[in-house]
mmCIF file of C-alpha atoms in Angstrom:
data_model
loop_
_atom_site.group_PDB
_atom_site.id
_atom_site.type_symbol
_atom_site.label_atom_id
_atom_site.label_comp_id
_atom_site.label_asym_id
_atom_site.label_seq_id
_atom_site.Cartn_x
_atom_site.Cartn_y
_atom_site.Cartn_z
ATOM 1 C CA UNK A 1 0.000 0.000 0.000
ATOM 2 C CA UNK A 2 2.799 2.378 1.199
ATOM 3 C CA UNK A 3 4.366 1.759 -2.706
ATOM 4 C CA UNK A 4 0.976 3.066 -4.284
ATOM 5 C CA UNK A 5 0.623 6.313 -1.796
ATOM 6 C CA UNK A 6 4.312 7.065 -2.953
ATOM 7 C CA UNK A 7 3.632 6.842 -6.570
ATOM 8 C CA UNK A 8 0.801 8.678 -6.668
ATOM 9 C CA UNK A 9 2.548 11.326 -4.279
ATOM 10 C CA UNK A 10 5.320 11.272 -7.361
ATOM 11 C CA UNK A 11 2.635 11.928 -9.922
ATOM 12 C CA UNK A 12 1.512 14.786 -8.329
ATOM 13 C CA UNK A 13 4.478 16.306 -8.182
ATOM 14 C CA UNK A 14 5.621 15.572 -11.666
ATOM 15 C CA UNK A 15 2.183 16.735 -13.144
ATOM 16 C CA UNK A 16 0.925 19.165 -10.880
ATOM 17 C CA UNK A 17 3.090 20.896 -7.614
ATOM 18 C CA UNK A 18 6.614 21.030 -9.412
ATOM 19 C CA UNK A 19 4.855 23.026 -12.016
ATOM 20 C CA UNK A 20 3.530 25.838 -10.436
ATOM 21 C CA UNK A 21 4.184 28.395 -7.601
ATOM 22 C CA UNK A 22 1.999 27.984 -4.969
ATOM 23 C CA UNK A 23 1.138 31.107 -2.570
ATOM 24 C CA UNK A 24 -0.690 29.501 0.318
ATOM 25 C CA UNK A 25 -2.359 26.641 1.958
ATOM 26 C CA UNK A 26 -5.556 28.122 0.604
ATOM 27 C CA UNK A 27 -4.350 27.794 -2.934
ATOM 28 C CA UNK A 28 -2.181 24.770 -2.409
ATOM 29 C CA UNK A 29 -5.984 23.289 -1.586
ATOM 30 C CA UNK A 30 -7.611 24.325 -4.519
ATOM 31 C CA UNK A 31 -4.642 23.576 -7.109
ATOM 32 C CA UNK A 32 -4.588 19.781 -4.978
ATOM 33 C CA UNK A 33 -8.476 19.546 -5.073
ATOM 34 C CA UNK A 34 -8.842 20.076 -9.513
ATOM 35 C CA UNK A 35 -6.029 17.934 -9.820
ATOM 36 C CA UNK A 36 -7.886 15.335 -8.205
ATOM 37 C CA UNK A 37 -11.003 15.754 -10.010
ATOM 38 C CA UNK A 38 -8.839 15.641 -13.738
ATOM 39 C CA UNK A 39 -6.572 12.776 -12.353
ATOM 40 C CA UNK A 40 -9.559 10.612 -11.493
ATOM 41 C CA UNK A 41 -12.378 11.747 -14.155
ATOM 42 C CA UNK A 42 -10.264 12.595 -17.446
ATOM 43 C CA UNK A 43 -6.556 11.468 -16.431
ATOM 44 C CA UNK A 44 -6.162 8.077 -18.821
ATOM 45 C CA UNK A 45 -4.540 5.339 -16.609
ATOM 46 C CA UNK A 46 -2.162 2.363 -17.738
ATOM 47 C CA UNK A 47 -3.495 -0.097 -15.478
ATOM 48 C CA UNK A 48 -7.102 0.717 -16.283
ATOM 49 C CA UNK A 49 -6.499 0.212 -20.167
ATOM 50 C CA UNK A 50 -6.425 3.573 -20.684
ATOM 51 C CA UNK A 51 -9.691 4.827 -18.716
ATOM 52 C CA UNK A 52 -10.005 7.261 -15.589
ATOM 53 C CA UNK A 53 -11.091 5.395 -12.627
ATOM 54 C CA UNK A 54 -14.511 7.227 -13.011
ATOM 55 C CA UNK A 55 -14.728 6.028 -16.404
ATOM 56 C CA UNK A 56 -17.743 3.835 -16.608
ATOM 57 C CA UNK A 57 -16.551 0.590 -16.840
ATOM 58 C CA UNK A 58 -18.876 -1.012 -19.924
ATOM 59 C CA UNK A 59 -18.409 2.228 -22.472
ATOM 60 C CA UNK A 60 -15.591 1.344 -24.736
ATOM 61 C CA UNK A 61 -12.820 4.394 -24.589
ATOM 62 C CA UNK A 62 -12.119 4.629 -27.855
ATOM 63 C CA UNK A 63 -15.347 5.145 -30.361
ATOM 64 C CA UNK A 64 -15.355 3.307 -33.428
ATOM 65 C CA UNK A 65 -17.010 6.455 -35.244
ATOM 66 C CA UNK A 66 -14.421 9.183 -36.942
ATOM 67 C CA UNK A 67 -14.993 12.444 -34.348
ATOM 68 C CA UNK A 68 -15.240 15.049 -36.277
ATOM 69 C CA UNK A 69 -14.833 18.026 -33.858
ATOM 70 C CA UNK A 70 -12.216 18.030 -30.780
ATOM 71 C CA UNK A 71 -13.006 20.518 -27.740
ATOM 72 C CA UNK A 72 -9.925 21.380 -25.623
ATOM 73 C CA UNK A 73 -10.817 22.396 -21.959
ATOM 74 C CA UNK A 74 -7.399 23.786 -19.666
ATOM 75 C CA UNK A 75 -7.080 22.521 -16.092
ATOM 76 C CA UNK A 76 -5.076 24.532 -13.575
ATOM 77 C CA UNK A 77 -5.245 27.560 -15.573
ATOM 78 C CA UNK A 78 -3.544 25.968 -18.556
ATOM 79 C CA UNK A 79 -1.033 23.575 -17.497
ATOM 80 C CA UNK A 80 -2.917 20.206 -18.094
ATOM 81 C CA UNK A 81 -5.064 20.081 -21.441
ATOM 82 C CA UNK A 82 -7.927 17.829 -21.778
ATOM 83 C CA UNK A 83 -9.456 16.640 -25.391
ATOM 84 C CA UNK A 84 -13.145 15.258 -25.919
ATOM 85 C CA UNK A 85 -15.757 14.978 -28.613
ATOM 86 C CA UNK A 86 -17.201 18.412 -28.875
ATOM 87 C CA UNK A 87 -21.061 17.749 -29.071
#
């Protein structure tokens, strides 16, 4: 358990902390709190084949469809970029 804590402690600060100047607990929450929410509802994960752990679970990622439109949304004011099928 201790080796999963660790690695996810070393994702955070590869991704998120090391990348950005944080002024104060108060922002150090809210920076720590959206990083959550992208790393577990949009961050793509090896070990789940490629889903977020809120990913449901009987959708199949990848669409068989061509997408013809792509809608970028910026987490953390630009330093993470997320892609989905613009509606």
């Amino acid at each position: 358990m201790n080796a999963h804590a660790e690695r996810v402690i070393r994702t955070i600060r590869a991704e998120c902390t090391d990348r950005l100047l944080i002024y104060n607990k108060q922002h150090l929450r809210h920076v720590l709190a959206e990083y959550a929410e992208h790393y577990n509802g949009s961050r793509p994960h090896r070990a789940l084949q490629l889903r977020a752990p809120a990913d449901d679970r009987n959708v199949i990622p990848f669409p068989e469809q061509r997408i013809q439109r792509i809608q970028s949304h910026n987490v953390l004011e630009g330093l993470i970029h997320e892609y989905r099928q613009a509606t």
